C-alpha cells in the first residue's frame, strides 16, 4: 500500500519530570501509511532526513527511524498554539493520555515562525481524517521551549497522563480466549468427549489427549489462529460468509461477531443435547 | 491456491527440504542441517552432494550481490572446462538465474541435484527432474530460471508446504501474497530477504551457483584423495588422476580437502558480508541415512533413531500444511458455550479481550 501522507517535521523531546519540551535539531520526515501487515492500524514513521544531527540537549544520538502503530480513533494531531517560535504539534493518545510532539519543518512562507500555512492546515486535516478524529482539540495546554533550548517555559500540568477509557475492538481471538483456555478445556473433558477433537487433528498424530494438547500448543496452531483473526480484521463484511461456511448464526462482523456466533452455536448444541437427554430420560421412565 | 501461478514462501528446514526433494520424485536423498561450518562438520556428511547456504540480506546490499564480478572466486569459462579436462557430462554446469524470489530455495536445491546427475544417477533422480534436465540442456541461464518458475509440478511440490488461508478466494490470496512479495522487495528495515546459494563439488573442484549472478563461480580445486565425503567412488576415480592446479586458497604445498575448501570459502563469504551480523544457515544434501544404515549393518538403536527423526519431520510438515480451521472453531465454540452466563461472557471474555488488545496495541507504540 502506498504512502498516504508525508511531511517534514522534527521531533520534540518532552521530559515528564521537568515538564519541559525541547525541539531536537535533526531534520525529519514523517510518512503516514496503512500498516502493511494489519490494515487496522495506521503506521506513522518518523525518519531522519539528511546527515545526522545530535540532540542539542544532552549530546546523545537520535534514533534514525521510529515507527508508531496508531489505532484509528485513538490518536489525534493537535496544534500547540502557545508555541509561537515554531509550529509544534502533538500526537495525543486517548487510550493512554500520552503525547508525542513534533515541530513542522515545511516552509510556511510566513513572517511569523509560529503561524500555520494553508499547507500546514491541510496536513492536519488529512492526518486527522486518517486517524478518524471527530472533534477538534485546541492543544492550548502545551508550552514550548525555544528551539535554542534557552528560553524554557514550564509545561502546564495538563500534560499529565490521563486515561479517557477509549475502547478498541478485540484484535486477536487469543486476546479473548487464550491458548491456555483451550488447553484447560481439553484437560477438563472426559475421554469419550475427545473423539470429535481427535478427528480434527492432523492424521500424523495418534489420538491421545496429550497429543491433542501438544498440537494446540504448537506455533503452527497459534499462527493459524492468528491468520483467522487477521481474516476478520482485514476483510470487511466477511462475517456472514464465515458464519454460513462454519454453520453458526451470524452475530455481526469482526472477531467479536465470530466469538458471539460460535458461542451461540455452542449454546444451541448443548441445549439440543439436553433436550435429547431429557426425552431419553422420559422414555426410560 | 491450485490455479494461481505464484510461489509461496517455504521454511528452510531439513525436514521440509527432504520432503520437497521426495515430492520432485527423487529417491535416496535427504537434507541435513549443519550447526557449524568447520571442515569436521562437512567431513561427517557422507556423501556430500552439495550445500545450500542461505542467508538474510538487506535490500541495500542487493546491488552488491548482483555485482557482475564475484568478489570471491571467478566465473567459469569455456577455456576452464577445456583445461580442466572435464568430461562431457561434467561440462554441463546446471545454472539457472533467479526469476522469482520465493522460488529461490527450490532453485538452490535443483542446483545441487542437477549438478549431481552422474553421482545421483538417472534412476534416483527420477523421471520428472531428469526430463527437466534434458529439456533445459540448450537453455541459457535466464530461460532455465523461467522454466523452473513455470514448471507446474515443481511449483506444486514447493507450494504444498504452505498453509491455505481460510475464507479468502484465490484473488484475495493472490493479492495478499503479492503484497507480501512486494513487502519483501520493499524491505528497508530489519527483516531482509533470504537468499539461497548452492555449493557443489564437481570433478575435483568447488563451484558456487547463485541465481543472482551471471553464471557458475569457481572456487578452486581440492585434493580428492584427502576428501572423505565425495559422493560415490565413481567421482574419485574420474578425478584423482587429472592435473590439478594450485588452489586459490592454499599455497603450492598442496590442496585442501573438499571440507577445508568449503570452510574457507564460506568463512571468506561471511566476512565479506556488509552487515556485520550475517544471519545464515547451512543445509547439506546427502543420501537417505536410513539406506546407508541398512547397507552398513548399523545397530537397531541407530536405525530407530533415524526412524524417529523421519516421523518427527512428517509430523512437523503436516502441522505446516494445516490451517486448523475445524479445530479452532470447535474449541472456540465449546469453550465459549461453557461460559453460559451472559454477564460473565461479556466481562471475563469480551471485555477482558478488548483490554488485552488495547494493552498489546499500546505496547506496539514505541517512540523517543
XYZ file of C-alpha atoms in Angstrom:
653
model
C 0.000 0.000 0.000
C 1.315 3.441 -0.856
C 2.078 6.310 1.438
C -0.915 8.388 2.353
C 0.848 11.479 3.607
C 4.397 12.757 4.034
C 5.645 15.954 5.565
C 8.836 17.343 7.046
C 8.922 17.522 10.809
C 11.441 17.250 13.600
C 10.994 15.577 16.935
C 10.442 17.356 20.201
C 11.637 15.771 23.402
C 9.287 16.006 26.319
C 10.593 15.457 29.809
C 7.971 14.032 32.148
C 9.674 15.182 35.355
C 10.575 18.752 34.414
C 7.551 19.059 32.107
C 9.710 20.709 29.517
C 9.552 20.226 25.787
C 12.712 20.684 23.735
C 12.715 20.680 19.935
C 15.515 18.449 18.640
C 17.765 19.848 15.941
C 17.558 16.954 13.455
C 15.704 17.234 10.176
C 12.991 14.661 9.878
C 10.339 13.285 7.623
C 7.016 11.841 8.697
C 5.346 9.237 6.500
C 1.837 8.031 7.197
C 0.523 4.853 5.578
C -1.731 1.912 6.297
C 0.207 -0.666 8.247
C 1.446 -3.354 5.852
C 0.633 -6.355 7.971
C -2.524 -5.199 9.560
C -4.756 -2.699 7.818
C -6.498 -1.914 11.114
C -3.561 0.252 12.048
C -2.191 3.406 10.570
C 1.577 3.456 10.569
C 3.341 6.726 11.286
C 7.065 6.649 10.602
C 9.489 9.347 11.566
C 12.888 9.163 9.955
C 15.894 11.400 9.693
C 16.430 13.464 6.580
C 19.966 14.271 5.513
C 23.135 13.890 7.608
C 22.663 13.001 11.245
C 22.403 15.695 13.859
C 22.902 15.307 17.554
C 20.492 16.236 20.276
C 21.480 19.684 21.479
C 20.375 18.878 24.975
C 22.480 16.006 26.185
C 24.572 15.120 23.147
C 23.032 11.694 22.741
C 22.364 10.254 19.308
C 18.860 10.393 17.997
C 17.365 7.277 16.559
C 17.271 7.131 12.793
C 13.785 5.752 12.320
C 10.764 5.288 14.531
C 7.538 3.586 13.682
C 4.306 4.083 15.546
C 1.257 1.938 15.065
C -1.840 4.001 15.546
C -5.334 2.756 16.023
C -7.855 4.991 14.267
C -9.897 6.879 16.812
C -7.196 6.753 19.436
C -4.641 9.267 18.227
C -5.211 12.883 17.305
C -2.943 15.508 15.704
C -3.206 18.763 17.627
C -1.578 22.181 17.112
C 0.078 23.610 20.241
C -0.981 27.219 19.919
C 1.038 28.524 22.830
C 4.243 27.958 20.975
C 4.957 30.992 18.824
C 8.588 30.319 17.961
C 7.732 27.370 15.752
C 4.834 25.230 14.609
C 4.586 22.468 17.149
C 2.035 19.676 17.015
C 1.186 16.972 19.493
C 0.062 13.478 18.672
C -2.290 12.777 21.551
C -3.450 9.323 22.571
C -6.843 8.940 24.161
C -6.104 5.419 25.337
C -3.013 6.220 27.370
C -3.016 10.019 27.642
C 0.482 10.090 26.096
C 1.552 12.956 23.890
C 4.334 12.928 21.317
C 5.476 16.260 19.989
C 6.731 17.272 16.559
C 7.744 20.589 15.036
C 6.878 21.205 11.429
C 9.827 21.813 9.127
C 7.857 22.569 5.991
C 8.393 26.131 4.742
C 5.374 28.066 5.943
C 6.099 31.153 3.838
C 5.082 33.374 6.724
C 6.919 36.095 8.576
C 5.901 34.765 11.989
C 7.592 31.449 12.725
C 4.604 30.182 14.654
C 1.965 30.897 12.031
C 0.380 27.993 10.228
C 0.245 27.998 6.453
C -2.622 26.644 4.386
C -0.439 23.617 3.659
C 0.086 23.021 7.400
C -3.642 23.040 7.981
C -4.065 20.679 5.063
C -1.589 18.256 6.709
C -3.564 18.399 9.950
C -6.856 17.819 8.158
C -5.578 14.842 6.151
C -3.792 13.269 9.104
C -6.762 13.657 11.431
C -9.122 12.200 8.869
C -6.774 9.194 8.555
C -6.782 8.889 12.309
C -10.569 9.101 12.362
C -10.568 12.124 14.623
C -14.007 13.545 15.143
C -13.715 16.531 17.429
C -11.103 19.263 17.388
C -8.943 19.928 20.405
C -7.040 23.191 20.565
C -3.946 21.841 22.308
C -3.585 25.019 24.318
C -2.082 23.133 27.193
C 1.452 22.766 25.891
C 4.167 25.365 26.314
C 7.297 25.135 24.289
C 10.934 25.762 24.814
C 12.613 27.883 22.222
C 14.468 25.921 19.569
C 17.747 27.047 21.104
C 16.701 25.427 24.347
C 17.458 28.589 26.294
C 14.160 30.312 26.896
C 12.415 27.445 28.522
C 8.936 27.560 29.847
C 7.308 25.081 32.123
C 4.619 22.923 30.678
C 1.271 23.113 32.288
C 0.339 20.146 34.382
C -2.335 19.143 31.890
C 0.330 17.076 30.183
C 0.000 14.519 32.933
C -1.252 11.149 31.887
C -4.966 10.667 31.919
C -6.773 7.655 30.650
C -10.020 8.576 28.956
C -11.025 4.946 28.618
C -11.270 4.589 24.851
C -12.339 1.132 23.787
C -10.951 -0.686 20.772
C -12.300 -3.931 19.319
C -10.724 -7.306 20.046
C -7.797 -7.575 17.662
C -6.988 -11.235 18.116
C -9.007 -14.321 19.034
C -6.387 -15.307 21.600
C -6.777 -11.960 23.402
C -10.265 -13.126 24.419
C -9.705 -16.872 24.503
C -6.030 -17.589 25.129
C -4.447 -20.897 24.094
C -4.354 -21.797 27.799
C -8.173 -21.708 27.924
C -8.286 -24.275 25.087
C -5.794 -26.484 26.912
C -7.711 -26.228 30.191
C -10.897 -27.177 28.344
C -9.290 -30.268 26.781
C -7.911 -31.311 30.159
C -11.349 -30.999 31.746
C -13.166 -33.237 29.260
C -13.878 -36.925 29.851
C -12.062 -39.227 27.411
C -15.223 -40.094 25.457
C -15.821 -36.398 24.683
C -12.422 -36.075 22.986
C -13.253 -38.144 19.901
C -14.629 -35.221 17.827
C -11.435 -33.279 18.601
C -9.189 -36.171 17.594
C -10.857 -36.224 14.198
C -9.775 -32.621 13.652
C -6.085 -33.263 14.383
C -3.557 -33.819 11.568
C -3.583 -37.506 10.628
C 0.048 -37.930 11.613
C -0.797 -37.626 15.304
C -2.001 -40.524 17.398
C -5.309 -39.956 19.137
C -4.347 -39.151 22.706
C -5.223 -36.266 24.978
C -1.567 -35.331 25.387
C -1.051 -35.198 21.606
C -4.126 -33.016 21.236
C -2.727 -30.601 23.796
C 0.656 -30.726 22.104
C -0.925 -29.778 18.766
C -2.827 -26.880 20.347
C 0.418 -25.600 21.823
C 2.408 -25.671 18.562
C 3.460 -22.392 16.974
C 1.686 -23.578 13.811
C -1.647 -23.763 15.631
C -1.087 -20.353 17.165
C -0.209 -18.851 13.826
C -3.352 -20.403 12.296
C -5.493 -18.742 14.973
C -3.662 -15.528 14.197
C -4.345 -15.887 10.473
C -8.037 -16.431 11.169
C -8.019 -13.305 13.359
C -6.461 -11.342 10.508
C -9.152 -12.548 8.104
C -11.782 -10.958 10.358
C -9.759 -7.790 10.882
C -8.812 -7.142 7.266
C -11.757 -8.348 5.253
C -14.715 -6.134 5.986
C -18.038 -7.899 5.553
C -16.610 -11.424 5.597
C -18.519 -12.307 8.794
C -21.627 -13.717 7.144
C -19.596 -15.790 4.691
C -17.627 -17.361 7.534
C -20.813 -17.880 9.547
C -22.538 -19.704 6.703
C -19.479 -21.836 5.913
C -18.849 -22.848 9.504
C -22.556 -23.080 10.221
C -23.045 -20.700 13.129
C -25.668 -17.952 13.491
C -24.311 -14.637 12.219
C -23.795 -12.221 15.110
C -22.022 -9.356 13.411
C -18.628 -8.587 11.926
C -15.158 -8.824 13.336
C -13.691 -11.141 15.923
C -16.453 -10.333 18.406
C -19.062 -11.302 15.841
C -17.247 -14.590 15.352
C -16.904 -15.265 19.089
C -20.564 -14.440 19.777
C -21.738 -16.524 16.827
C -19.587 -19.520 17.768
C -20.808 -19.304 21.356
C -24.438 -19.073 20.265
C -23.959 -22.152 18.121
C -22.315 -23.982 21.031
C -25.116 -22.987 23.429
C -27.762 -24.249 20.984
C -25.912 -27.530 20.597
C -25.752 -28.128 24.320
C -29.421 -27.108 24.613
C -30.316 -29.681 21.950
C -28.227 -32.291 23.733
C -30.022 -31.504 26.978
C -33.458 -31.741 25.376
C -32.495 -35.012 23.707
C -31.244 -36.364 27.012
C -34.424 -35.264 28.821
C -36.517 -37.046 26.229
C -34.416 -40.163 26.670
C -34.946 -39.957 30.419
C -38.696 -39.543 29.928
C -38.766 -42.575 27.646
C -36.922 -44.596 30.249
C -39.389 -43.622 32.967
C -4.184 -21.746 -4.458
C -4.294 -24.545 -7.002
C -4.873 -22.357 -10.035
C -2.706 -19.420 -9.174
C 0.730 -19.083 -10.658
C 2.521 -17.728 -7.603
C 5.157 -19.240 -5.378
C 4.631 -19.256 -1.641
C 7.428 -18.860 0.835
C 8.533 -22.069 2.499
C 10.506 -22.635 5.641
C 14.140 -23.544 5.205
C 14.216 -26.650 7.275
C 15.864 -30.027 6.684
C 12.518 -31.826 7.037
C 10.776 -29.519 4.561
C 13.584 -29.739 2.019
C 13.801 -33.528 2.274
C 10.093 -33.966 1.665
C 10.220 -31.405 -1.120
C 13.028 -33.338 -2.825
C 10.985 -36.520 -2.486
C 7.991 -34.752 -3.993
C 10.141 -33.947 -7.021
C 10.332 -37.735 -7.453
C 13.923 -38.068 -6.203
C 14.814 -41.061 -4.060
C 17.606 -41.818 -1.613
C 18.439 -38.154 -0.933
C 17.964 -36.276 2.295
C 18.806 -32.900 3.663
C 20.726 -32.284 6.883
C 21.189 -29.068 8.727
C 24.724 -28.171 9.791
C 25.148 -26.424 13.077
C 28.660 -25.203 12.430
C 30.704 -24.536 9.346
C 34.012 -26.167 10.130
C 35.714 -28.808 7.998
C 34.959 -31.556 10.535
C 31.225 -30.999 10.244
C 31.424 -31.244 6.462
C 33.525 -34.396 6.760
C 30.727 -36.007 8.711
C 28.335 -35.627 5.802
C 28.966 -38.663 3.681
C 28.385 -38.420 0.842
C 28.183 -34.682 0.340
C 26.358 -33.820 -2.867
C 26.439 -30.152 -2.111
C 25.452 -27.435 0.296
C 22.729 -24.882 0.403
C 23.961 -21.736 2.072
C 21.149 -19.445 2.967
C 21.400 -16.029 4.480
C 19.417 -12.927 5.113
C 20.480 -9.783 3.413
C 19.220 -6.253 3.397
C 17.728 -4.617 0.388
C 20.582 -2.140 0.129
C 23.077 -4.995 -0.099
C 21.324 -6.283 -3.166
C 23.326 -4.258 -5.665
C 26.485 -5.710 -4.154
C 25.122 -9.175 -4.567
C 24.244 -8.600 -8.184
C 27.740 -7.350 -8.952
C 28.865 -8.503 -12.346
C 32.126 -9.764 -10.968
C 32.127 -12.102 -7.985
C 34.110 -10.868 -5.014
C 35.221 -14.386 -4.240
C 36.242 -16.880 -6.888
C 35.646 -16.213 -10.577
C 33.208 -17.080 -13.316
C 33.816 -20.362 -15.070
C 34.823 -20.032 -18.716
C 34.763 -22.455 -21.647
C 38.550 -22.423 -21.569
C 38.483 -23.545 -17.924
C 36.325 -26.540 -18.712
C 38.720 -27.389 -21.549
C 41.866 -27.086 -19.456
C 40.411 -28.977 -16.509
C 39.756 -31.927 -18.757
C 36.104 -32.153 -17.695
C 34.120 -34.954 -19.240
C 31.203 -34.161 -21.486
C 28.759 -34.691 -18.628
C 30.708 -32.552 -16.201
C 30.873 -29.721 -18.680
C 27.240 -29.015 -18.360
C 27.093 -26.911 -15.226
C 23.418 -26.532 -14.431
C 22.930 -22.858 -13.701
C 19.588 -21.069 -13.519
C 19.024 -17.371 -12.965
C 16.718 -16.438 -10.161
C 13.459 -15.127 -11.557
C 11.170 -15.325 -8.533
C 12.300 -14.514 -5.012
C 10.112 -17.132 -3.354
C 11.335 -19.876 -5.678
C 14.966 -19.481 -4.701
C 15.022 -22.327 -2.153
C 13.805 -24.694 -4.830
C 16.306 -23.271 -7.296
C 19.193 -23.899 -4.898
C 18.023 -27.473 -4.312
C 17.849 -28.023 -8.076
C 21.352 -26.580 -8.431
C 22.699 -29.287 -6.132
C 20.616 -32.113 -7.580
C 21.070 -31.326 -11.258
C 24.807 -30.824 -10.910
C 24.924 -34.323 -9.474
C 23.088 -36.150 -12.247
C 26.024 -38.568 -12.621
C 26.579 -39.220 -8.950
C 22.900 -39.490 -8.011
C 22.070 -41.389 -11.182
C 19.139 -41.118 -13.527
C 17.118 -43.697 -11.621
C 17.297 -41.992 -8.219
C 16.881 -38.560 -9.722
C 13.516 -39.663 -11.052
C 11.768 -39.056 -14.327
C 10.451 -35.601 -13.511
C 13.793 -33.967 -12.811
C 15.739 -35.993 -15.345
C 13.443 -34.952 -18.164
C 13.566 -31.374 -16.902
C 17.357 -31.634 -17.000
C 17.278 -32.870 -20.564
C 14.602 -30.405 -21.615
C 16.695 -27.424 -20.490
C 20.006 -28.633 -21.906
C 20.351 -25.957 -24.570
C 18.814 -23.175 -22.488
C 20.698 -20.082 -21.315
C 20.517 -19.379 -17.527
C 17.605 -16.941 -17.694
C 15.496 -19.338 -19.711
C 16.276 -22.156 -17.262
C 15.133 -19.841 -14.471
C 11.900 -19.245 -16.375
C 11.473 -22.954 -16.951
C 11.825 -23.620 -13.210
C 9.286 -20.993 -12.239
C 6.869 -22.119 -14.944
C 7.104 -25.806 -14.115
C 3.713 -26.807 -12.772
C 4.925 -29.913 -10.944
C 7.905 -28.239 -9.309
C 5.749 -25.336 -8.184
C 3.023 -27.595 -6.828
C 5.570 -29.544 -4.779
C 7.035 -26.294 -3.474
C 3.665 -24.711 -2.651
C 2.381 -27.821 -0.910
C 4.240 -26.756 2.245
C 2.269 -23.633 2.932
C -0.970 -23.439 4.790
C -4.081 -22.272 2.979
C -5.637 -19.105 4.377
C -9.291 -19.823 5.135
C -12.182 -17.931 3.509
C -10.110 -15.906 1.126
C -10.852 -16.514 -2.510
C -7.957 -17.026 -4.878
C -7.947 -13.421 -5.943
C -7.654 -12.225 -2.370
C -4.999 -14.791 -1.564
C -3.066 -13.790 -4.659
C -3.339 -10.142 -3.628
C -2.052 -10.925 -0.150
C 0.845 -12.903 -1.490
C 1.758 -10.164 -3.947
C 1.665 -7.687 -1.119
C 3.920 -9.942 0.923
C 6.277 -10.259 -2.049
C 6.252 -6.534 -2.559
C 6.971 -6.080 1.108
C 9.949 -8.369 0.753
C 11.093 -6.323 -2.221
C 10.497 -3.068 -0.419
C 12.262 -4.160 2.666
C 14.215 -1.377 4.256
C 14.082 -2.294 7.889
C 15.435 -5.283 9.732
C 13.608 -8.108 8.085
C 15.619 -8.559 4.959
C 15.381 -11.122 2.238
C 16.519 -14.690 2.303
C 18.882 -15.737 -0.376
C 19.932 -19.274 -1.203
C 23.222 -20.199 -2.813
C 24.363 -23.721 -3.706
C 27.935 -25.046 -3.411
C 28.659 -28.232 -5.336
C 31.847 -30.268 -5.849
C 32.231 -31.313 -9.476
C 35.272 -33.062 -10.974
C 37.514 -32.275 -8.012
C 36.600 -28.604 -7.954
C 34.210 -26.484 -5.939
C 31.544 -24.398 -7.642
C 29.014 -21.891 -6.442
C 25.596 -21.464 -8.022
C 23.998 -18.149 -7.135
C 20.931 -17.276 -9.182
C 21.576 -13.547 -8.835
C 24.967 -13.868 -10.554
C 25.770 -14.286 -14.253
C 26.915 -17.883 -14.109
C 28.636 -20.602 -12.106
C 31.514 -19.398 -9.938
C 34.725 -21.372 -9.477
C 36.289 -21.553 -6.016
C 39.282 -23.761 -6.662
C 40.385 -27.370 -6.774
C 40.542 -29.671 -3.792
C 42.585 -32.750 -3.039
C 40.353 -35.634 -3.963
C 42.492 -38.182 -2.072
C 42.120 -36.176 1.149
C 38.369 -35.804 0.767
C 36.398 -38.495 2.521
C 32.970 -37.205 1.676
C 32.766 -37.184 -2.096
C 29.597 -38.710 -3.496
C 30.385 -42.288 -4.580
C 33.653 -43.769 -5.678
C 32.956 -43.039 -9.296
C 33.795 -39.406 -8.977
C 37.006 -40.146 -7.136
C 38.192 -42.397 -9.928
C 37.450 -39.938 -12.654
C 39.097 -37.032 -10.941
C 42.038 -38.388 -8.998
C 44.386 -38.784 -11.934
C 43.687 -35.443 -13.507
C 46.003 -32.472 -13.492
C 45.203 -30.192 -10.662
C 46.472 -26.674 -10.360
C 47.310 -24.917 -7.102
C 44.311 -23.757 -5.178
C 43.435 -20.130 -4.829
C 43.165 -20.662 -1.116
C 46.255 -22.750 -0.433
C 49.940 -22.497 -1.231
C 51.837 -24.799 -3.511
C 52.425 -27.341 -0.802
C 49.151 -28.963 -1.529
C 45.466 -28.656 -1.948
C 42.881 -28.512 0.777
C 40.366 -31.267 1.211
C 36.841 -30.569 -0.028
C 35.678 -29.847 3.526
C 38.573 -27.483 4.195
C 37.966 -25.665 0.923
C 34.278 -25.268 1.727
C 35.087 -23.993 5.195
C 37.500 -21.356 3.941
C 35.152 -20.331 1.129
C 32.185 -19.907 3.448
C 34.266 -18.100 6.075
C 35.511 -15.667 3.447
C 31.992 -15.180 2.200
C 30.683 -14.431 5.663
C 33.466 -11.993 6.456
C 32.727 -10.149 3.209
C 29.163 -9.528 4.220
C 28.434 -5.824 4.541
C 26.238 -6.300 7.568
C 28.442 -7.456 10.400
C 25.780 -9.748 11.767
C 25.058 -12.006 8.848
C 22.389 -14.497 9.729
C 22.937 -17.703 7.868
C 22.051 -21.345 7.761
C 23.761 -24.260 6.019
C 21.963 -27.342 4.775
C 23.705 -30.297 3.155
C 22.301 -32.772 0.651
C 23.353 -36.333 1.293
C 21.970 -39.841 0.863
C 18.990 -41.107 2.820
C 20.588 -42.045 6.111
C 18.208 -44.982 6.590
C 19.541 -46.623 3.433
C 23.149 -46.080 4.462
C 22.471 -47.612 7.876
C 20.832 -50.626 6.273
C 23.811 -51.152 3.944
C 26.405 -50.816 6.677
C 24.537 -53.046 9.105
C 24.070 -50.395 11.766
C 22.655 -51.102 15.205
C 18.953 -51.283 15.944
C 19.350 -48.168 18.058
C 20.744 -46.086 15.205
C 18.056 -47.298 12.835
C 15.341 -46.432 15.325
C 16.811 -43.001 15.867
C 16.646 -42.336 12.135
C 13.078 -43.613 12.054
C 12.140 -41.248 14.868
C 13.741 -38.332 13.025
C 11.692 -39.107 9.927
C 8.492 -39.412 11.924
C 9.150 -36.066 13.522
C 9.667 -34.488 10.090
C 6.407 -35.976 8.849
C 4.570 -34.597 11.857
C 6.141 -31.169 11.584
C 5.356 -30.996 7.891
C 1.742 -31.975 8.499
C 1.467 -29.143 11.026
C 2.841 -26.724 8.441
C 0.079 -27.589 5.981
C -2.849 -27.327 8.396
C -4.918 -24.210 8.836
C -6.692 -25.883 11.791
C -9.961 -24.157 10.937
C -12.101 -27.057 12.168
C -10.212 -27.469 15.407
C -10.143 -23.729 16.140
C -13.881 -23.409 15.531
C -14.714 -26.399 17.722
C -12.526 -25.124 20.552
C -13.898 -21.584 20.369
C -17.467 -22.915 20.211
C -17.125 -25.320 23.116
C -15.014 -23.124 25.381
C -17.311 -20.123 24.903
C -20.510 -22.169 25.295
C -19.035 -23.388 28.571
C -19.464 -19.832 29.842
C -23.268 -19.790 29.793
C -23.711 -16.733 31.985
C -24.122 -13.792 29.582
C -22.689 -11.340 32.079
C -19.637 -13.433 32.722
C -19.126 -13.839 28.955
C -19.278 -10.065 28.465
C -16.980 -9.299 31.379
C -14.407 -12.035 31.604
C -14.070 -12.788 27.896
C -15.096 -9.903 25.657
C -14.252 -7.020 27.978
C -11.012 -8.683 29.016
C -10.188 -9.399 25.379
C -10.619 -5.746 24.441
C -8.399 -4.696 27.314
C -5.753 -7.198 26.292
C -5.890 -5.973 22.674
C -5.591 -2.406 23.876
C -2.621 -3.319 26.019
C -0.859 -5.050 23.118
C -1.666 -2.120 20.895
C -0.238 0.353 23.393
C 2.868 -1.753 23.744
C 3.361 -1.640 19.992
C 3.736 2.078 20.080
C 7.381 2.845 20.548
C 8.792 6.291 20.465
C 11.661 8.514 21.575
